[in-house]
Amino acid sequence: DAKTTQPPSMDCAEGRAANLPCNHSTISGNEYVYWYRQIHSQGPQYIIHGLKNNETNEMASLIITEDRKSSTLILPHATLRDTAVYYCIALKGGSEKLVFGKGTKLTVNP
Amino acid sequence: DAGVIQSPRHEVTEMGQEVTLRCKPISGHNSLFWYRQTMMRGLELLIYFNNNVPIDDSGMPEDRFSAKMPNASFSTLKIQPSEPRDSAVYFCASSFRLYGYTFGSGTRLTVV
């Protein structure tokens, strides 16, 4: 599975959009981009995933560049409860071996 | 659905004792995963099962660790004998195909 690179930390003001970048320049055509987050002391939580097209659900939007070398997770109106470590993971279709990196620690400030 | 259920939530044991962690996956999920999380090493995949069969145990640190899944609704992770360096939070997760994993609340293990 392709390596992903994320900034170690980010800050965001409450109510503003949080845009979390992820670089996956070596991603192959059959690798999906998954996002999870882990709120302190809890198990990781699935957020969203995509292959080529942009995706949106009730939690977030995922924007994948046309060349698929990078993506951005968007939390449209961040709240204090969105403070967490966010993980971006590239995973081959058919594979189930989800390997977590260090992620981005997002702090939402009041 | 109650989600992935892990027990116990906390476990404190003495070095050398056997420790058994338990996991009940979500009904209908066909894959189950055991992870360990520490400050130093982050989240590490230890082993995963598909349809109750172990598929990849390359993350199991050593022979002191073993995992079983006797049926679709139950799995155990056993450490025998336990050591202080095994202290960590152990997470179980289950999934169905490519849809996202669902993690349990974890078991915080302290070996003294």
Tab-separated table of C-alpha atoms in Angstrom:
chain	number	residue	atom	x	y	z
A	1	ASP	CA	0.000	0.000	0.000
A	2	ALA	CA	1.190	3.512	-0.815
A	3	LYS	CA	2.822	5.614	1.883
A	4	THR	CA	0.896	8.691	2.961
A	5	THR	CA	2.298	11.920	4.378
A	6	GLN	CA	0.371	14.258	6.670
A	7	PRO	CA	1.343	17.323	8.673
A	8	PRO	CA	1.825	16.379	12.323
A	9	SER	CA	-0.524	19.034	13.648
A	10	MET	CA	-3.030	21.697	12.634
A	11	ASP	CA	-5.241	24.229	14.340
A	12	CYS	CA	-8.685	25.416	13.342
A	13	ALA	CA	-11.150	27.904	14.773
A	14	GLU	CA	-14.494	26.573	15.899
A	15	GLY	CA	-17.148	27.041	13.224
A	16	ARG	CA	-14.641	27.338	10.424
A	17	ALA	CA	-13.829	24.680	7.860
A	18	ALA	CA	-10.950	22.359	8.697
A	19	ASN	CA	-8.983	21.245	5.650
A	20	LEU	CA	-6.644	18.353	6.344
A	21	PRO	CA	-4.184	17.516	3.570
A	22	CYS	CA	-2.690	14.155	2.716
A	23	ASN	CA	-0.009	13.365	0.190
A	24	HIS	CA	0.012	9.932	-1.460
A	25	SER	CA	2.150	10.495	-4.513
A	26	THR	CA	2.880	6.790	-5.071
A	27	ILE	CA	-0.723	5.650	-4.921
A	28	SER	CA	-1.680	3.045	-7.485
A	29	GLY	CA	-4.863	2.887	-9.519
A	30	ASN	CA	-6.605	0.356	-7.319
A	31	GLU	CA	-5.811	1.966	-3.964
A	32	TYR	CA	-8.535	3.726	-2.074
A	33	VAL	CA	-7.942	6.681	0.223
A	34	TYR	CA	-9.447	6.169	3.680
A	35	TRP	CA	-9.776	8.648	6.512
A	36	TYR	CA	-10.200	7.759	10.148
A	37	ARG	CA	-9.996	9.814	13.285
A	38	GLN	CA	-9.242	9.009	16.878
A	39	ILE	CA	-10.633	11.122	19.645
A	40	HIS	CA	-8.628	10.888	22.843
A	41	SER	CA	-8.911	7.498	24.578
A	42	GLN	CA	-11.401	6.151	22.056
A	43	GLY	CA	-11.026	3.663	19.224
A	44	PRO	CA	-10.469	5.065	15.740
A	45	GLN	CA	-13.615	6.058	13.887
A	46	TYR	CA	-14.199	5.659	10.170
A	47	ILE	CA	-14.935	8.960	8.417
A	48	ILE	CA	-14.956	8.507	4.661
A	49	HIS	CA	-13.173	6.855	1.757
A	50	GLY	CA	-12.841	7.338	-1.989
A	51	LEU	CA	-11.082	6.111	-5.099
A	52	LYS	CA	-11.188	8.829	-7.742
A	53	ASN	CA	-14.260	10.951	-7.301
A	54	ASN	CA	-14.910	13.413	-4.560
A	55	GLU	CA	-17.075	12.022	-1.796
A	56	THR	CA	-19.317	13.571	0.809
A	57	ASN	CA	-21.173	12.154	3.765
A	58	GLU	CA	-22.711	13.506	6.937
A	59	MET	CA	-19.322	13.839	8.588
A	60	ALA	CA	-17.014	15.239	5.949
A	61	SER	CA	-16.044	15.736	2.329
A	62	LEU	CA	-13.113	14.107	0.599
A	63	ILE	CA	-11.486	15.890	-2.309
A	64	ILE	CA	-9.053	13.807	-4.371
A	65	THR	CA	-6.891	15.541	-6.967
A	66	GLU	CA	-7.236	14.470	-10.562
A	67	ASP	CA	-3.815	12.801	-10.553
A	68	ARG	CA	-4.738	11.137	-7.229
A	69	LYS	CA	-1.432	12.116	-5.684
A	70	SER	CA	-3.047	14.008	-2.861
A	71	SER	CA	-6.342	14.507	-1.115
A	72	THR	CA	-7.996	16.809	1.386
A	73	LEU	CA	-10.459	15.949	4.107
A	74	ILE	CA	-12.838	18.817	4.794
A	75	LEU	CA	-14.819	19.231	7.984
A	76	PRO	CA	-17.141	22.045	6.901
A	77	HIS	CA	-17.947	23.528	10.307
A	78	ALA	CA	-15.463	22.280	12.873
A	79	THR	CA	-16.580	21.946	16.475
A	80	LEU	CA	-14.584	21.363	19.632
A	81	ARG	CA	-15.604	17.699	19.457
A	82	ASP	CA	-13.704	17.379	16.176
A	83	THR	CA	-10.416	17.722	18.068
A	84	ALA	CA	-8.715	14.411	17.307
A	85	VAL	CA	-5.905	12.697	15.422
A	86	TYR	CA	-6.862	12.237	11.772
A	87	TYR	CA	-5.355	9.400	9.773
A	88	CYS	CA	-5.138	9.195	5.997
A	89	ILE	CA	-4.530	5.664	4.708
A	90	ALA	CA	-4.110	4.243	1.217
A	91	LEU	CA	-5.528	0.750	0.913
A	92	LYS	CA	-5.634	-1.595	-2.054
A	93	GLY	CA	-9.023	-2.724	-3.182
A	94	GLY	CA	-9.556	-6.227	-1.809
A	95	SER	CA	-6.963	-5.707	0.913
A	96	GLU	CA	-8.075	-5.386	4.492
A	97	LYS	CA	-4.776	-4.657	6.175
A	98	LEU	CA	-5.370	-1.141	7.458
A	99	VAL	CA	-2.027	0.281	8.608
A	100	PHE	CA	-2.072	3.534	10.551
A	101	GLY	CA	0.671	6.152	10.365
A	102	LYS	CA	1.158	9.047	12.766
A	103	GLY	CA	-1.722	11.140	11.441
A	104	THR	CA	-2.491	14.834	11.953
A	105	LYS	CA	-3.458	16.102	15.357
A	106	LEU	CA	-6.234	18.622	14.744
A	107	THR	CA	-7.026	21.031	17.531
A	108	VAL	CA	-10.223	23.035	17.208
A	109	ASN	CA	-10.008	26.213	19.244
A	110	PRO	CA	-12.953	28.143	20.681
B	1	ASP	CA	-26.308	-2.854	17.008
B	2	ALA	CA	-24.151	-2.448	20.109
B	3	GLY	CA	-20.994	-2.110	18.065
B	4	VAL	CA	-17.770	-3.992	18.712
B	5	ILE	CA	-17.674	-5.072	22.332
B	6	GLN	CA	-14.408	-5.553	24.148
B	7	SER	CA	-13.818	-6.818	27.644
B	8	PRO	CA	-12.471	-6.041	30.087
B	9	ARG	CA	-12.143	-2.253	29.709
B	10	HIS	CA	-9.225	-2.184	32.093
B	11	GLU	CA	-6.895	-4.933	33.206
B	12	VAL	CA	-4.075	-4.698	35.725
B	13	THR	CA	-1.978	-7.784	36.138
B	14	GLU	CA	1.358	-8.848	37.501
B	15	MET	CA	4.277	-9.728	35.310
B	16	GLY	CA	4.241	-13.399	34.400
B	17	GLN	CA	0.482	-13.806	34.593
B	18	GLU	CA	-1.695	-14.861	31.682
B	19	VAL	CA	-3.962	-12.183	30.240
B	20	THR	CA	-6.956	-12.811	27.992
B	21	LEU	CA	-8.669	-10.013	26.112
B	22	ARG	CA	-12.060	-10.607	24.524
B	23	CYS	CA	-13.869	-9.202	21.542
B	24	LYS	CA	-17.352	-9.576	20.108
B	25	PRO	CA	-17.512	-8.217	16.543
B	26	ILE	CA	-20.533	-6.701	14.887
B	27	SER	CA	-22.927	-9.348	13.651
B	28	GLY	CA	-22.518	-9.898	9.914
B	29	HIS	CA	-18.976	-8.550	9.763
B	30	ASN	CA	-16.641	-11.118	8.297
B	31	SER	CA	-13.262	-9.671	9.249
B	32	LEU	CA	-11.807	-9.057	12.683
B	33	PHE	CA	-8.641	-7.193	13.627
B	34	TRP	CA	-6.544	-6.812	16.766
B	35	TYR	CA	-4.492	-3.640	17.222
B	36	ARG	CA	-2.197	-2.419	19.970
B	37	GLN	CA	-1.578	1.254	20.702
B	38	THR	CA	1.267	2.804	22.678
B	39	MET	CA	2.653	6.316	22.743
B	40	MET	CA	5.947	5.167	21.305
B	41	ARG	CA	4.716	2.925	18.491
B	42	GLY	CA	1.250	4.264	17.714
B	43	LEU	CA	-1.408	1.911	16.380
B	44	GLU	CA	0.008	-1.463	15.338
B	45	LEU	CA	-1.947	-4.188	13.582
B	46	LEU	CA	-1.248	-7.449	15.381
B	47	ILE	CA	-3.396	-9.978	13.530
B	48	TYR	CA	-6.521	-10.191	11.455
B	49	PHE	CA	-9.064	-12.875	10.649
B	50	ASN	CA	-11.348	-13.311	7.687
B	51	ASN	CA	-14.313	-15.652	8.093
B	52	ASN	CA	-12.760	-16.829	11.374
B	53	VAL	CA	-9.482	-17.835	9.701
B	54	PRO	CA	-6.242	-16.024	10.635
B	55	ILE	CA	-4.980	-14.284	7.497
B	56	ASP	CA	-2.005	-12.265	8.652
B	57	ASP	CA	-0.314	-12.540	12.038
B	58	SER	CA	2.932	-10.858	11.035
B	59	GLY	CA	2.337	-8.105	13.569
B	60	MET	CA	2.188	-10.423	16.559
B	61	PRO	CA	5.236	-9.377	18.560
B	62	GLU	CA	6.349	-12.786	19.784
B	63	ASP	CA	5.240	-16.257	20.764
B	64	ARG	CA	3.848	-14.996	24.028
B	65	PHE	CA	0.944	-13.570	22.030
B	66	SER	CA	-1.771	-15.746	20.530
B	67	ALA	CA	-5.193	-15.028	19.075
B	68	LYS	CA	-8.152	-17.223	18.292
B	69	MET	CA	-11.515	-16.832	16.658
B	70	PRO	CA	-13.518	-19.980	17.403
B	71	ASN	CA	-16.679	-18.597	15.789
B	72	ALA	CA	-17.989	-15.537	13.989
B	73	SER	CA	-19.064	-13.811	17.161
B	74	PHE	CA	-16.048	-14.125	19.430
B	75	SER	CA	-12.293	-13.663	19.465
B	76	THR	CA	-9.596	-13.691	22.119
B	77	LEU	CA	-6.103	-12.285	22.349
B	78	LYS	CA	-3.969	-14.009	24.932
B	79	ILE	CA	-0.621	-12.972	26.375
B	80	GLN	CA	1.243	-15.612	28.346
B	81	PRO	CA	3.382	-14.754	30.215
B	82	SER	CA	2.721	-11.019	30.324
B	83	GLU	CA	5.536	-8.477	30.666
B	84	PRO	CA	5.528	-4.771	31.601
B	85	ARG	CA	6.322	-3.814	27.994
B	86	ASP	CA	2.992	-5.324	26.948
B	87	SER	CA	1.222	-2.451	28.695
B	88	ALA	CA	-0.859	-0.720	26.047
B	89	VAL	CA	-4.397	-0.180	24.837
B	90	TYR	CA	-5.577	-3.114	22.772
B	91	PHE	CA	-8.295	-2.477	20.206
B	92	CYS	CA	-10.453	-4.925	18.355
B	93	ALA	CA	-12.173	-3.919	15.111
B	94	SER	CA	-14.488	-5.626	12.667
B	95	SER	CA	-15.445	-4.883	9.085
B	96	PHE	CA	-17.505	-6.074	6.175
B	97	ARG	CA	-15.675	-5.919	2.853
B	98	LEU	CA	-14.357	-2.466	1.998
B	99	TYR	CA	-16.760	-0.616	4.207
B	100	GLY	CA	-15.077	1.070	7.106
B	101	TYR	CA	-13.780	-0.703	10.139
B	102	THR	CA	-15.661	-0.307	13.396
B	103	PHE	CA	-13.433	-0.254	16.455
B	104	GLY	CA	-14.270	-1.234	19.988
B	105	SER	CA	-13.571	0.973	22.974
B	106	GLY	CA	-10.352	-0.847	23.744
B	107	THR	CA	-8.845	-2.665	26.710
B	108	ARG	CA	-6.257	-0.748	28.685
B	109	LEU	CA	-3.723	-3.299	29.909
B	110	THR	CA	-1.230	-2.504	32.637
B	111	VAL	CA	1.361	-5.104	33.547
B	112	VAL	CA	3.199	-4.342	36.778
